[in-house]
mmCIF file of C-alpha atoms in Angstrom:
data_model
loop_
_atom_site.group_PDB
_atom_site.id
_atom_site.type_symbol
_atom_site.label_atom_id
_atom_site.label_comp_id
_atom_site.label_asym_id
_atom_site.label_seq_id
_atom_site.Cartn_x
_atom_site.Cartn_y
_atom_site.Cartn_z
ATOM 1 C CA UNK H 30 -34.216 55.723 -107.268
ATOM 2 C CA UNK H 31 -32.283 57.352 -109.806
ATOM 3 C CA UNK H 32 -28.418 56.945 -109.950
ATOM 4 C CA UNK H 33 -27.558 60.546 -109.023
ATOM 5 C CA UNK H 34 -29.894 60.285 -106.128
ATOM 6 C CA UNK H 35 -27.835 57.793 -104.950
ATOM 7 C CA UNK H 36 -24.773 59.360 -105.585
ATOM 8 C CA UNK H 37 -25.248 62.628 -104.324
ATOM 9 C CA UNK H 38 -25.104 60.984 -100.802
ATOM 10 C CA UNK H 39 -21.119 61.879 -99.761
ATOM 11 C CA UNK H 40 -20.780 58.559 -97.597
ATOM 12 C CA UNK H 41 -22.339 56.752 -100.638
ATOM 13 C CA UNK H 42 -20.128 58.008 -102.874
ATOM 14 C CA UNK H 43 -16.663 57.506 -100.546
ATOM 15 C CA UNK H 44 -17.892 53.598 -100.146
ATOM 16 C CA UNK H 45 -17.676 53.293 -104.177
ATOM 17 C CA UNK H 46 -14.410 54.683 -103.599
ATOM 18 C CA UNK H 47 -13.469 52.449 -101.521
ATOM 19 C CA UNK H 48 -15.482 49.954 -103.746
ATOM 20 C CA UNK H 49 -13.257 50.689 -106.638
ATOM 21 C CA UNK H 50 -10.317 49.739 -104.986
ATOM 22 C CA UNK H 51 -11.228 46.298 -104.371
ATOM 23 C CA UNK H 52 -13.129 43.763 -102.843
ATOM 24 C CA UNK H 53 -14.060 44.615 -99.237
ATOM 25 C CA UNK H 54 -15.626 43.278 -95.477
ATOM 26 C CA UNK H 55 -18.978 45.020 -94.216
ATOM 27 C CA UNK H 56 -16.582 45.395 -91.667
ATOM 28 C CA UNK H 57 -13.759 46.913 -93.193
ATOM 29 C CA UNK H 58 -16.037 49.567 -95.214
ATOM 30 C CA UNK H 59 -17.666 50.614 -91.784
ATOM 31 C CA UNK H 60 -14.244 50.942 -89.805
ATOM 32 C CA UNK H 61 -13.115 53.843 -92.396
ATOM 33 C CA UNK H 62 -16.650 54.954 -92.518
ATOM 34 C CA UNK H 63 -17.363 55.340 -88.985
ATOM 35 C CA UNK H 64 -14.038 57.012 -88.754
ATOM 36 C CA UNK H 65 -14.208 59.649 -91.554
ATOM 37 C CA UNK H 66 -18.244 60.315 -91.105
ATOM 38 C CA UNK H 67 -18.499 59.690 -87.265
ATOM 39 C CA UNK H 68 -21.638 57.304 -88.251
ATOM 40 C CA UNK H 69 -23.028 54.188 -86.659
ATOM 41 C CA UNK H 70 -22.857 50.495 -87.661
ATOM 42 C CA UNK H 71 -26.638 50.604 -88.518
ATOM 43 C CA UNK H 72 -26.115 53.956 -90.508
ATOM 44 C CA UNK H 73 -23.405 52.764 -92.856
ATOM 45 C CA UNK H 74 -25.340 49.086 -93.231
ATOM 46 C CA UNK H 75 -28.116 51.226 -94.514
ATOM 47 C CA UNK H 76 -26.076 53.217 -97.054
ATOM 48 C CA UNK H 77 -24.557 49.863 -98.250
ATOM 49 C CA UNK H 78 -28.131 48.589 -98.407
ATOM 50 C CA UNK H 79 -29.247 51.306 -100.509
ATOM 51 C CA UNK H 80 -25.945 50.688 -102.687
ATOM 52 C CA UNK H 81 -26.791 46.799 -103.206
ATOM 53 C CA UNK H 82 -30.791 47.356 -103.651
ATOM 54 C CA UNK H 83 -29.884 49.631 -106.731
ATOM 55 C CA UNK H 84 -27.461 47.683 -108.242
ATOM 56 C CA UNK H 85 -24.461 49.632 -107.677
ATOM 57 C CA UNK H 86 -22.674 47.346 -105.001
ATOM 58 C CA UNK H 87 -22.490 43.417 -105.101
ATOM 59 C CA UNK H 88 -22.338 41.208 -102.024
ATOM 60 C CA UNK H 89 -21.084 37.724 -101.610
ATOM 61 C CA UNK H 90 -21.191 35.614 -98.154
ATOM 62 C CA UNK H 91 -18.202 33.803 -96.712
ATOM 63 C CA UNK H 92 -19.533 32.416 -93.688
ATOM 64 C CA UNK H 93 -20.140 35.100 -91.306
ATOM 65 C CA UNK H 94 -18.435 37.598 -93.559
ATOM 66 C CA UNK H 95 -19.999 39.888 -96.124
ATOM 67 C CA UNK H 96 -17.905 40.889 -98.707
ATOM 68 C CA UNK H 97 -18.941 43.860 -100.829
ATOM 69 C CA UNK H 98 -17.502 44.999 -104.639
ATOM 70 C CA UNK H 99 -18.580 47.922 -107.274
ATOM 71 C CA UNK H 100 -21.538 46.325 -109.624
ATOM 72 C CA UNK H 101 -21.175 48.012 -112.575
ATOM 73 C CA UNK H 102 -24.495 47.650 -113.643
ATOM 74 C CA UNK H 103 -25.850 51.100 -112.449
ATOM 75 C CA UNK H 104 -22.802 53.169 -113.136
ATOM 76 C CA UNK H 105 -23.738 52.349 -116.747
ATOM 77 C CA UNK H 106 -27.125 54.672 -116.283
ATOM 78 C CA UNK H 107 -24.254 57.431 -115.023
ATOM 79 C CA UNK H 108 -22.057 56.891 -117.941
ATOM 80 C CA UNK H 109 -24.810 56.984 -120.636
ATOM 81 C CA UNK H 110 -25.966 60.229 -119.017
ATOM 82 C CA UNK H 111 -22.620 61.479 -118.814
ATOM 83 C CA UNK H 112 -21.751 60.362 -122.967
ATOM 84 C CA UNK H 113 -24.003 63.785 -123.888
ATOM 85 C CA UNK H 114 -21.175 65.872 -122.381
ATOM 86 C CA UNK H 115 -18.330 64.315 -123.309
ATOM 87 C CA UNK H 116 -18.094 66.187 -126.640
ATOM 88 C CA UNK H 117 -17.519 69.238 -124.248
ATOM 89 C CA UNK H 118 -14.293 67.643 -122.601
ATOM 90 C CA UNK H 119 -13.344 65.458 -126.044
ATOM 91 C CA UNK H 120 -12.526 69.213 -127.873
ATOM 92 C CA UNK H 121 -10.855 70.534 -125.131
ATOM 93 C CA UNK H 122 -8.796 67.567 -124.539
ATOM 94 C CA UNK H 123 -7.944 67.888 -127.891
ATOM 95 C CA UNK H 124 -6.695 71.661 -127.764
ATOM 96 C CA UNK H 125 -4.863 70.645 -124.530
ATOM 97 C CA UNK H 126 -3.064 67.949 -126.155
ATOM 98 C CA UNK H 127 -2.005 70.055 -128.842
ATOM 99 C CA UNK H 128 -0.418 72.706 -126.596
ATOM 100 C CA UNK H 129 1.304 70.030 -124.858
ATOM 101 C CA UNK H 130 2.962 68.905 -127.771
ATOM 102 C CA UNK H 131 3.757 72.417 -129.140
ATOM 103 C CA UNK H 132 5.542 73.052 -125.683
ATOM 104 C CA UNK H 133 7.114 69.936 -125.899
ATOM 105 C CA UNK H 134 8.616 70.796 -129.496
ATOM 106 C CA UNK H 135 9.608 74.211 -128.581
ATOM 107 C CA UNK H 136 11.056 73.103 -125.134
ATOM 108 C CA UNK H 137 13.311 70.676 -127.586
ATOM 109 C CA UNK H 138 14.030 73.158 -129.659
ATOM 110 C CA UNK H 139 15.525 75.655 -127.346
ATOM 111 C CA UNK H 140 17.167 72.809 -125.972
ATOM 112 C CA UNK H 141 19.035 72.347 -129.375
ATOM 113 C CA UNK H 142 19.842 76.213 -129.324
ATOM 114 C CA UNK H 143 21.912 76.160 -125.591
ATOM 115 C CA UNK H 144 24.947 77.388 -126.045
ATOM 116 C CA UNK H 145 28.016 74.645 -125.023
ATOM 117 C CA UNK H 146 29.546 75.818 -121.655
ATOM 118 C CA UNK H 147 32.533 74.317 -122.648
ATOM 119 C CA UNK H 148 33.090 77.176 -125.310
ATOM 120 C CA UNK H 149 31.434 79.630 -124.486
ATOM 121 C CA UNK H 150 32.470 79.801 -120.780
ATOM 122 C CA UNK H 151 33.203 83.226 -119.777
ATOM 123 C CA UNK H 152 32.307 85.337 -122.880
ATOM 124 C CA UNK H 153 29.660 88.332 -122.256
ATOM 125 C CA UNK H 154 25.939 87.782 -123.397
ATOM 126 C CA UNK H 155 25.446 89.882 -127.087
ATOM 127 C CA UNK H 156 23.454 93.359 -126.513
ATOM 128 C CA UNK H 157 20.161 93.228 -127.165
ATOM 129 C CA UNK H 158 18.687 96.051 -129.822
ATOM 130 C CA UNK H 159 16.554 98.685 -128.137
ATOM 131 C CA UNK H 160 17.835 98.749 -124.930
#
Protein backbone atom coordinates (compact mmCIF):
# COMPACT_ATOMS: atom_id res chain seq x y z
CA UNK A 1 0.00 0.00 0.00
CA UNK A 2 1.42 3.21 -0.73
CA UNK A 3 2.07 5.80 2.10
CA UNK A 4 -0.56 8.33 1.00
CA UNK A 5 -3.05 5.55 0.81
CA UNK A 6 -2.54 5.14 4.19
CA UNK A 7 -2.59 8.51 5.10
CA UNK A 8 -5.44 9.77 3.43
CA UNK A 9 -7.51 7.74 6.02
CA UNK A 10 -8.54 10.83 8.69
CA UNK A 11 -8.55 8.35 11.80
CA UNK A 12 -5.16 7.09 10.45
CA UNK A 13 -3.77 10.18 10.26
CA UNK A 14 -5.17 11.63 13.95
CA UNK A 15 -3.52 8.22 15.55
CA UNK A 16 0.05 9.47 14.12
CA UNK A 17 -0.91 12.50 15.80
CA UNK A 18 -1.38 11.15 18.65
CA UNK A 19 1.66 8.88 17.75
CA UNK A 20 3.88 11.86 17.59
CA UNK A 21 3.24 12.88 20.88
CA UNK A 22 4.49 9.91 22.52
CA UNK A 23 4.40 6.50 23.36
CA UNK A 24 0.84 5.19 23.80
CA UNK A 25 -1.73 2.04 25.15
CA UNK A 26 -4.00 0.28 22.38
CA UNK A 27 -6.15 1.42 24.92
CA UNK A 28 -5.45 4.88 25.31
CA UNK A 29 -5.35 5.51 21.32
CA UNK A 30 -8.93 3.88 21.09
CA UNK A 31 -10.49 5.92 24.12
CA UNK A 32 -9.77 9.34 22.07
CA UNK A 33 -10.55 7.50 18.95
CA UNK A 34 -13.79 6.09 19.78
CA UNK A 35 -14.61 9.45 21.19
CA UNK A 36 -13.68 11.84 18.32
CA UNK A 37 -14.74 9.18 15.35
CA UNK A 38 -17.66 7.39 17.22
CA UNK A 39 -15.81 3.97 16.02
CA UNK A 40 -15.59 0.55 17.58
CA UNK A 41 -12.76 -1.27 19.40
CA UNK A 42 -12.40 -3.66 16.37
CA UNK A 43 -12.48 -0.59 13.91
CA UNK A 44 -9.65 1.39 15.44
CA UNK A 45 -7.52 -2.14 16.08
CA UNK A 46 -7.82 -2.43 12.37
CA UNK A 47 -6.58 1.08 11.51
CA UNK A 48 -3.66 0.50 13.98
CA UNK A 49 -3.13 -2.81 12.19
CA UNK A 50 -2.91 -1.28 8.93
CA UNK A 51 -0.48 1.43 10.61
CA UNK A 52 1.97 -1.40 12.06
CA UNK A 53 1.72 -3.81 8.80
CA UNK A 54 3.16 -0.77 6.75
CA UNK A 55 5.67 0.27 8.89
CA UNK A 56 4.40 3.45 10.06
CA UNK A 57 3.52 2.48 13.78
CA UNK A 58 5.72 0.24 16.15
CA UNK A 59 4.33 -1.99 18.88
CA UNK A 60 5.95 -3.35 21.95
CA UNK A 61 4.17 -5.82 24.61
CA UNK A 62 4.17 -5.23 28.35
CA UNK A 63 2.26 -8.01 29.56
CA UNK A 64 -1.23 -7.57 28.63
CA UNK A 65 -0.53 -4.09 27.36
CA UNK A 66 0.27 -2.99 23.83
CA UNK A 67 2.08 -0.04 23.56
CA UNK A 68 2.18 1.71 20.19
CA UNK A 69 4.90 4.67 18.86
CA UNK A 70 5.46 6.52 15.26
CA UNK A 71 8.05 4.16 13.14
CA UNK A 72 9.65 6.40 11.12
CA UNK A 73 10.47 4.12 8.58
CA UNK A 74 7.51 4.87 6.17
CA UNK A 75 7.23 8.56 6.75
CA UNK A 76 10.63 8.54 5.01
CA UNK A 77 8.72 7.36 1.54
CA UNK A 78 6.42 10.73 2.46
CA UNK A 79 9.34 12.92 3.00
CA UNK A 80 11.33 11.85 -0.12
CA UNK A 81 8.14 12.48 -2.09
CA UNK A 82 7.57 15.60 -0.43
CA UNK A 83 11.73 16.87 -1.00
CA UNK A 84 10.49 17.64 -4.94
CA UNK A 85 8.34 20.48 -3.55
CA UNK A 86 10.18 21.88 -1.10
CA UNK A 87 12.00 24.26 -3.48
CA UNK A 88 8.40 25.78 -3.82
CA UNK A 89 8.14 26.61 0.04
CA UNK A 90 12.28 27.06 0.46
CA UNK A 91 11.87 30.53 -1.96
CA UNK A 92 9.00 31.67 -0.38
CA UNK A 93 10.25 31.15 3.01
CA UNK A 94 12.97 33.04 1.95
CA UNK A 95 10.94 36.21 0.67
CA UNK A 96 8.92 35.88 3.93
CA UNK A 97 11.88 36.05 6.02
CA UNK A 98 13.09 38.96 4.35
CA UNK A 99 9.92 41.01 4.88
CA UNK A 100 10.03 40.06 8.38
CA UNK A 101 13.21 41.50 8.89
CA UNK A 102 12.55 44.67 6.80
CA UNK A 103 9.45 45.24 9.17
CA UNK A 104 11.43 44.54 11.96
CA UNK A 105 14.11 47.30 10.92
CA UNK A 106 11.60 49.82 10.02
CA UNK A 107 9.41 49.08 13.16
CA UNK A 108 12.96 50.01 15.05
CA UNK A 109 13.43 52.71 13.19
CA UNK A 110 10.27 54.58 13.78
CA UNK A 111 10.77 53.59 17.16
CA UNK A 112 14.03 55.74 17.22
CA UNK A 113 11.99 58.68 15.55
CA UNK A 114 9.05 58.95 18.64
CA UNK A 115 9.02 62.04 19.81
CA UNK A 116 9.88 62.25 23.95
CA UNK A 117 6.54 62.99 25.79
CA UNK A 118 8.43 64.55 28.28
CA UNK A 119 9.18 67.56 25.84
CA UNK A 120 7.04 67.60 23.64
CA UNK A 121 3.91 67.27 25.87
CA UNK A 122 1.30 69.58 24.82
CA UNK A 123 2.70 71.21 21.62
CA UNK A 124 0.36 70.94 18.33
CA UNK A 125 1.31 68.27 15.60
CA UNK A 126 3.25 70.39 12.43
CA UNK A 127 0.74 70.89 9.29
CA UNK A 128 1.09 68.64 6.82
CA UNK A 129 1.69 70.16 3.01
CA UNK A 130 -1.31 69.69 0.75
CA UNK A 131 -3.94 69.63 2.99
Amino acid sequence: MHAFDILGDPVRRRILELLAEGERTSGAITDVIRAEFALSQPAVSQHLRVLRENGFASVRAEGARRFYAVDPTSLSEVDVWLDRFRGFWDQRLDALGTELARGRRASRSRAGQQPDTRTDAGKADPPVKGT
